[in-house]
XYZ file of C-alpha atoms in Angstrom:
462
model
C 4.246 16.234 -49.104
C 4.657 13.974 -46.046
C 2.058 14.058 -43.288
C 2.897 16.510 -40.544
C 2.333 14.715 -37.243
C 1.949 16.501 -33.901
C 4.771 16.276 -31.370
C 5.067 17.251 -27.724
C 6.359 20.792 -27.255
C 6.401 22.439 -23.827
C 4.333 19.641 -22.325
C 1.552 19.519 -24.922
C 1.001 17.765 -28.251
C 0.888 20.418 -30.978
C 1.732 20.769 -34.642
C 5.496 21.159 -35.105
C 5.074 24.672 -36.520
C 6.528 27.587 -34.595
C 6.369 31.327 -35.059
C 9.838 32.792 -34.581
C 10.127 35.552 -31.991
C 11.307 38.844 -33.488
C 12.129 41.959 -31.509
C 11.548 44.826 -31.281
C 7.801 44.545 -32.084
C 8.280 42.030 -34.917
C 6.124 39.498 -33.097
C 3.816 40.198 -30.171
C 0.841 38.808 -28.296
C -1.472 39.280 -31.265
C 0.622 37.237 -33.671
C 1.734 34.607 -31.145
C -1.787 34.161 -29.822
C -3.060 33.596 -33.356
C -0.398 30.925 -33.965
C -1.220 29.149 -30.718
C -4.922 29.263 -31.522
C -4.186 27.024 -34.546
C -2.589 24.440 -32.209
C 0.899 25.612 -33.130
C 3.508 27.502 -31.095
C 3.386 31.290 -31.026
C 6.356 33.322 -29.842
C 6.304 36.936 -28.715
C 9.468 38.958 -28.282
C 10.650 39.904 -24.819
C 12.905 42.639 -26.209
C 11.196 45.983 -25.489
C 7.666 44.555 -25.821
C 4.802 47.028 -25.812
C 2.727 47.684 -22.726
C -0.643 49.464 -22.734
C -2.506 52.186 -20.891
C -5.958 51.731 -19.341
C -7.560 52.409 -22.748
C -5.531 49.739 -24.533
C -3.237 52.196 -26.294
C 0.461 51.420 -26.686
C 2.617 53.323 -24.202
C 5.517 54.673 -26.248
C 8.787 54.415 -24.351
C 9.924 57.705 -22.879
C 13.031 57.891 -20.720
C 13.092 60.780 -18.266
C 16.182 60.108 -16.173
C 19.347 62.087 -16.829
C 21.809 59.323 -15.866
C 22.232 56.305 -18.129
C 21.988 53.820 -15.244
C 18.641 55.311 -14.262
C 17.394 55.231 -17.879
C 18.455 51.590 -17.947
C 16.219 50.912 -14.944
C 13.348 52.586 -16.798
C 14.011 50.296 -19.769
C 13.908 47.199 -17.546
C 10.614 48.325 -16.014
C 9.089 48.874 -19.471
C 10.276 45.441 -20.601
C 8.787 43.585 -17.636
C 5.437 45.339 -17.949
C 5.442 44.756 -21.701
C 6.300 41.070 -21.411
C 3.433 40.507 -18.992
C 1.054 42.454 -21.239
C 1.988 40.482 -24.353
C 1.672 37.163 -22.514
C -1.838 38.143 -21.425
C -2.840 39.171 -24.962
C -1.471 35.943 -26.439
C -3.190 33.793 -23.823
C -6.562 35.410 -24.431
C -6.343 35.079 -28.219
C -5.125 31.470 -28.106
C -8.234 30.368 -26.222
C -6.163 27.729 -24.444
C -4.886 26.119 -27.649
C -1.282 25.506 -28.659
C 1.688 26.850 -26.737
C 2.913 30.360 -25.987
C 6.664 31.019 -25.920
C 8.644 34.138 -25.097
C 11.857 34.915 -26.953
C 14.705 36.654 -25.144
C 17.971 38.126 -26.399
C 20.560 36.897 -23.891
C 22.900 39.816 -24.633
C 20.145 42.211 -23.605
C 21.320 43.940 -20.453
C 19.573 42.471 -17.409
C 17.900 39.820 -19.574
C 17.726 37.481 -16.573
C 16.072 40.118 -14.391
C 13.551 40.916 -17.114
C 12.788 37.255 -17.723
C 12.382 36.628 -13.998
C 10.082 39.626 -13.632
C 7.843 38.466 -16.479
C 7.681 34.802 -15.430
C 6.880 35.738 -11.814
C 3.835 37.779 -12.814
C 2.667 35.806 -15.856
C 2.421 32.365 -14.271
C 0.504 29.919 -16.425
C 0.540 32.242 -19.436
C 3.972 31.351 -20.837
C 4.846 27.739 -21.615
C 8.368 28.087 -22.947
C 11.308 30.463 -23.360
C 13.639 30.567 -26.353
C 16.901 32.394 -25.988
C 19.882 33.171 -28.208
C 22.429 35.860 -29.093
C 25.105 34.579 -26.765
C 25.410 31.445 -24.634
C 22.532 31.504 -22.100
C 24.136 29.404 -19.361
C 21.632 30.378 -16.667
C 18.532 29.871 -18.829
C 17.952 26.286 -17.651
C 18.110 27.178 -13.980
C 15.923 30.244 -14.379
C 13.184 28.575 -16.464
C 13.149 25.443 -14.304
C 12.556 27.581 -11.224
C 9.204 28.613 -12.720
C 8.341 25.228 -14.262
C 8.692 26.671 -17.771
C 10.366 24.814 -20.652
C 13.476 26.312 -22.169
C 14.935 26.217 -25.669
C 18.479 27.473 -26.256
C 19.150 28.843 -29.731
C 22.429 27.537 -31.131
C 24.114 27.465 -34.523
C 26.227 24.344 -33.987
C 26.377 21.087 -32.040
C 29.505 22.371 -30.341
C 27.671 25.358 -28.866
C 25.038 23.080 -27.364
C 27.714 20.793 -25.922
C 29.274 23.764 -24.134
C 25.903 24.762 -22.655
C 25.138 21.185 -21.611
C 28.453 20.550 -19.877
C 28.496 23.858 -18.069
C 24.856 24.074 -17.006
C 22.021 22.209 -18.713
C 22.949 18.717 -17.500
C 21.621 19.821 -14.094
C 18.265 21.059 -15.457
C 17.153 18.323 -17.842
C 13.472 18.102 -16.925
C 12.494 21.417 -18.494
C 14.847 21.314 -21.484
C 12.103 21.330 -24.100
C 14.335 21.064 -27.159
C 17.121 22.797 -29.013
C 16.656 25.485 -31.651
C 19.166 25.167 -34.480
C 19.255 28.575 -36.178
C 21.201 28.448 -39.410
C 23.747 31.275 -39.247
C 23.766 31.870 -43.018
C 19.983 31.874 -43.590
C 18.407 33.407 -40.503
C 17.319 37.000 -40.187
C 18.475 39.283 -37.406
C 21.510 38.301 -35.354
C 23.299 35.140 -36.435
C 25.591 32.849 -34.501
C 28.536 32.680 -36.893
C 31.719 31.755 -35.067
C 35.168 33.086 -35.880
C 35.976 29.710 -37.440
C 33.163 29.991 -39.993
C 33.315 31.946 -43.231
C 30.259 34.210 -43.706
C 30.692 33.926 -47.491
C 30.725 30.099 -47.524
C 27.429 28.731 -46.203
C 27.251 25.124 -45.081
C 24.304 22.812 -45.680
C 22.021 22.728 -42.626
C 21.417 18.983 -42.984
C 24.800 17.772 -41.772
C 24.860 20.320 -38.959
C 21.461 19.023 -37.776
C 22.649 15.412 -38.009
C 25.666 16.315 -35.883
C 23.449 18.069 -33.335
C 21.145 15.040 -33.130
C 24.092 12.701 -32.550
C 25.205 14.860 -29.651
C 21.687 15.029 -28.200
C 21.228 11.250 -28.505
C 24.524 10.654 -26.723
C 23.182 12.735 -23.827
C 19.890 10.831 -23.610
C 17.870 13.561 -25.347
C 16.381 11.413 -28.120
C 12.829 12.587 -27.372
C 13.669 16.289 -27.334
C 12.944 17.906 -30.702
C 15.326 19.942 -32.776
C 13.653 23.137 -33.954
C 14.961 24.201 -37.348
C 15.108 27.969 -37.778
C 16.534 30.210 -40.470
C 15.513 30.019 -44.110
C 12.283 28.101 -43.436
C 9.601 29.191 -45.882
C 7.858 26.106 -47.292
C 7.922 22.593 -45.832
C 8.380 21.268 -49.361
C 11.931 22.628 -49.143
C 12.563 20.511 -46.047
C 10.567 17.340 -46.733
C 13.682 15.165 -46.440
C 14.081 16.379 -42.862
C 10.635 15.084 -41.793
C 10.542 11.549 -40.311
C 14.267 11.291 -40.937
C 15.937 8.912 -38.435
C 19.236 10.821 -38.666
C 17.510 13.992 -37.455
C 14.792 12.555 -35.243
C 11.968 14.662 -33.879
C 11.906 18.018 -35.614
C 9.805 21.175 -35.626
C 10.015 24.099 -38.030
C 10.303 27.728 -36.993
C 9.052 30.398 -39.390
C 10.564 33.817 -38.856
C 10.086 35.953 -41.956
C 6.926 34.541 -43.563
C 4.591 35.311 -40.614
C 5.592 38.988 -40.761
C 3.094 39.578 -43.559
C -0.151 38.442 -41.975
C -3.112 40.409 -40.730
C -2.111 39.709 -37.135
C 1.526 40.745 -37.594
C 2.291 43.940 -35.638
C 4.686 45.501 -38.169
C 3.561 48.550 -40.157
C 1.935 48.450 -43.591
C 4.941 50.324 -44.972
C 7.291 47.645 -43.662
C 5.115 44.909 -45.159
C 5.102 46.741 -48.502
C 8.899 46.884 -48.569
C 9.151 43.168 -47.839
C 6.797 42.418 -50.729
C 9.194 44.207 -53.089
C 12.507 42.710 -51.934
C 14.528 40.915 -54.599
C 16.952 38.035 -54.150
C 20.240 39.393 -52.857
C 18.688 42.461 -51.180
C 19.242 40.908 -47.741
C 22.867 41.094 -46.711
C 24.887 39.500 -43.934
C 26.980 42.169 -42.201
C 28.694 42.944 -38.905
C 27.669 46.509 -38.055
C 25.592 45.510 -35.016
C 26.857 46.944 -31.708
C 26.526 43.429 -30.255
C 29.504 42.298 -32.325
C 27.403 39.538 -33.929
C 26.764 39.134 -37.628
C 23.219 40.023 -38.625
C 21.023 39.886 -41.718
C 18.945 42.852 -42.837
C 17.392 44.389 -45.942
C 19.763 46.697 -47.755
C 18.341 50.220 -47.576
C 19.589 53.783 -47.044
C 20.457 52.989 -43.431
C 22.712 50.056 -44.327
C 24.135 51.730 -47.429
C 25.417 54.590 -45.280
C 27.152 52.126 -42.933
C 28.643 50.245 -45.883
C 29.932 53.498 -47.379
C 31.462 54.493 -44.048
C 33.160 51.121 -43.710
C 34.438 51.219 -47.291
C 36.009 54.609 -46.574
C 37.848 53.383 -43.486
C 41.589 54.132 -43.359
C 44.191 52.605 -41.046
C 46.204 55.064 -38.941
C 49.188 55.387 -36.657
C 49.459 57.940 -33.879
C 53.169 58.273 -34.537
C 54.859 58.886 -37.888
C 56.920 55.975 -39.164
C 58.178 54.540 -42.432
C 54.806 52.998 -43.358
C 52.484 55.674 -41.929
C 54.131 58.929 -42.940
C 51.331 61.091 -44.367
C 49.805 63.502 -41.769
C 46.021 63.716 -41.430
C 44.468 66.288 -39.114
C 41.397 64.631 -37.624
C 40.471 67.581 -35.411
C 42.044 70.753 -34.131
C 45.352 70.043 -32.405
C 45.230 66.307 -33.230
C 47.060 64.761 -36.166
C 47.421 61.092 -37.039
C 49.391 59.434 -39.830
C 48.144 57.365 -42.731
C 49.820 55.509 -45.549
C 50.688 57.825 -48.463
C 48.655 55.672 -50.828
C 45.536 56.397 -48.715
C 45.870 60.177 -48.985
C 43.722 60.417 -52.104
C 41.036 58.228 -50.483
C 40.897 60.629 -47.546
C 40.786 63.696 -49.795
C 37.929 62.282 -51.894
C 35.784 61.775 -48.798
C 36.542 65.214 -47.413
C 35.674 66.770 -50.770
C 32.378 64.842 -50.796
C 31.300 66.531 -47.553
C 32.387 63.779 -45.167
C 34.373 66.291 -43.157
C 34.031 64.773 -39.666
C 36.786 62.241 -39.000
C 36.202 59.762 -36.197
C 38.583 57.235 -34.689
C 37.541 53.594 -34.296
C 38.719 51.141 -31.614
C 40.838 49.383 -34.269
C 43.489 52.027 -35.110
C 41.572 53.436 -38.036
C 39.372 56.406 -38.931
C 36.090 56.822 -40.775
C 34.554 59.900 -42.399
C 31.092 61.323 -41.699
C 28.921 64.339 -42.422
C 28.353 66.940 -39.713
C 24.690 65.923 -39.506
C 25.499 62.233 -39.044
C 28.043 62.990 -36.347
C 25.566 65.234 -34.519
C 22.966 62.437 -34.604
C 25.515 59.881 -33.432
C 26.464 62.036 -30.442
C 22.804 62.514 -29.559
C 22.128 58.772 -29.759
C 25.045 58.085 -27.427
C 23.906 60.768 -25.015
C 20.439 59.163 -24.890
C 21.757 55.589 -24.423
C 19.542 53.442 -22.177
C 22.077 50.638 -21.699
C 20.065 48.061 -23.633
C 22.938 45.598 -24.226
C 25.198 43.848 -21.746
C 28.061 45.351 -23.766
C 27.665 47.898 -26.539
C 30.332 48.734 -29.093
C 28.468 51.847 -30.214
C 28.078 53.623 -26.865
C 30.742 51.729 -24.828
C 28.081 50.901 -22.205
C 28.866 47.799 -20.139
C 26.402 46.394 -17.649
C 29.244 44.931 -15.603
C 31.559 47.955 -15.391
C 29.592 50.911 -16.716
C 31.941 51.133 -19.699
C 33.803 48.756 -22.010
C 36.912 50.908 -21.711
C 37.252 51.130 -25.483
C 36.606 53.936 -27.947
C 32.986 54.110 -29.101
C 32.711 52.583 -32.558
C 31.441 55.020 -35.246
C 31.024 52.091 -37.673
C 28.054 50.913 -35.606
C 24.687 52.355 -34.520
C 22.191 52.519 -31.648
C 20.306 49.265 -32.076
C 17.565 50.041 -29.557
C 16.718 53.323 -31.219
C 16.552 52.049 -34.795
C 14.602 48.873 -34.020
C 12.160 50.701 -31.769
C 11.567 53.437 -34.328
C 10.913 51.095 -37.246
C 8.705 48.961 -35.022
C 6.541 51.961 -34.162
C 5.922 53.631 -37.495
C 9.346 55.177 -38.106
C 11.096 55.603 -41.449
C 11.530 52.365 -43.407
C 14.551 53.538 -45.374
C 16.418 55.226 -42.507
C 16.180 52.435 -39.927
C 17.346 48.838 -39.670
C 15.083 46.197 -41.248
C 16.059 42.750 -40.017
C 14.947 39.983 -42.400
C 15.759 36.417 -43.364
C 17.311 35.560 -46.704
C 14.070 34.034 -48.047
C 12.180 37.334 -47.888
C 12.375 37.765 -51.682
C 9.872 34.896 -51.996
C 7.004 37.157 -50.900
C 7.019 38.685 -54.387
C 6.216 35.357 -56.086
C 4.272 33.525 -53.360
C 0.656 33.016 -54.593
C -0.658 33.379 -51.035
C 0.044 37.130 -51.133
C -1.391 37.964 -54.571
C -4.857 38.760 -53.286
C -3.916 40.709 -50.190
C -2.526 39.940 -46.759
C -3.565 36.548 -45.338
C -4.542 35.729 -41.780
C -2.315 33.532 -39.642
C -4.856 30.752 -40.082
C -4.670 30.987 -43.860
C -0.880 30.980 -43.747
C -0.720 27.918 -41.507
C -3.145 26.005 -43.740
C -0.832 26.690 -46.682
C 2.210 25.661 -44.641
C 0.594 22.353 -43.629
C 0.069 21.533 -47.309
C 3.686 22.289 -48.077
C 2.766 25.348 -50.143
């Protein structure tokens, strides 16, 4: 194993080991503070972070407003208070060591307002901001205003070029580095473009080399590339260390830190991750963001897969191709292909009696209970995304103007529930594709390690 030399990240020389930020409640001030304490970089999530009452108890989100716009304002207020609280916790635990970063989902509605609110009131506590899920054009300007380093998360050299040309060339001083998140290996939302095949992964090496060439051409030779997605052991990436074609590099660990004593996720969640087998994490496109995402296959995902598999194309008018009538509700009939009639009948006979239209001229079949829950989730929408396919919320216009998509789900609800003790099988479990390695990793045979113990193993390449 090659020696792991410190590099400058966010204005300070630290070990090039970074805790990936995972929301909601996948990484917080406790975990990020522990990483920073070991002279590494800890990252707490700015997506619905927890805030506390005067006794130090978590304040569970409760939205009282009747109108969605007003509930959205409540969500923003919670997020700002929570971000400040987590920054304070991380700072205290770190004891002044390492660096503290905040991770923000750019497609979060009012992400810029939330980030501004946190940075204004947590001055000196946050050293850097990472941001992905979309192209965060205004990130450089916003972070530079507060003297905080920024790290865009991209999945290709081309994406970084677009950001540079449009915005970042004017805010070079606080561009701390570029996070390359491999779209086939990372957990959570992935940056696969329409030109890339989700079933045909590309080797990260050449994509990093291409990114470095672009960065060098822009005078960014000293800015590190942070490799994220699929990073478990440095032994797997030894050829990337001290490699002149890649240059300065740091490694971001997303999944592996989730099973530590300082990790905020529940014991039940940790237990599930310890039992995952290779292939149990799947790349799918059910997220209401419209992005691909990786998650552990469980009852929640299986239901969405079943619904998608049962999807049938429709026409609102009978024609030569779509000639078989299908009554989807009282006084409304659509037309399907005759060869799909048996597929529809099988689902109806299986109790999937509620037929819902999608925005793509098709229908899916659901149980009465699932439809009731879906309607409730939409009615309780807090407008968490800038645009939501599930609820049709749009921050810009109030609505996307499209049909709500029954093939999707309320992402805020499911992530918040699982992050606060909710059902493991009936909620979304984001995870990277290396999660199966917990089952065979010797570090976890004798119980759950501390962050310090994990980092010592990582430094040795274990």
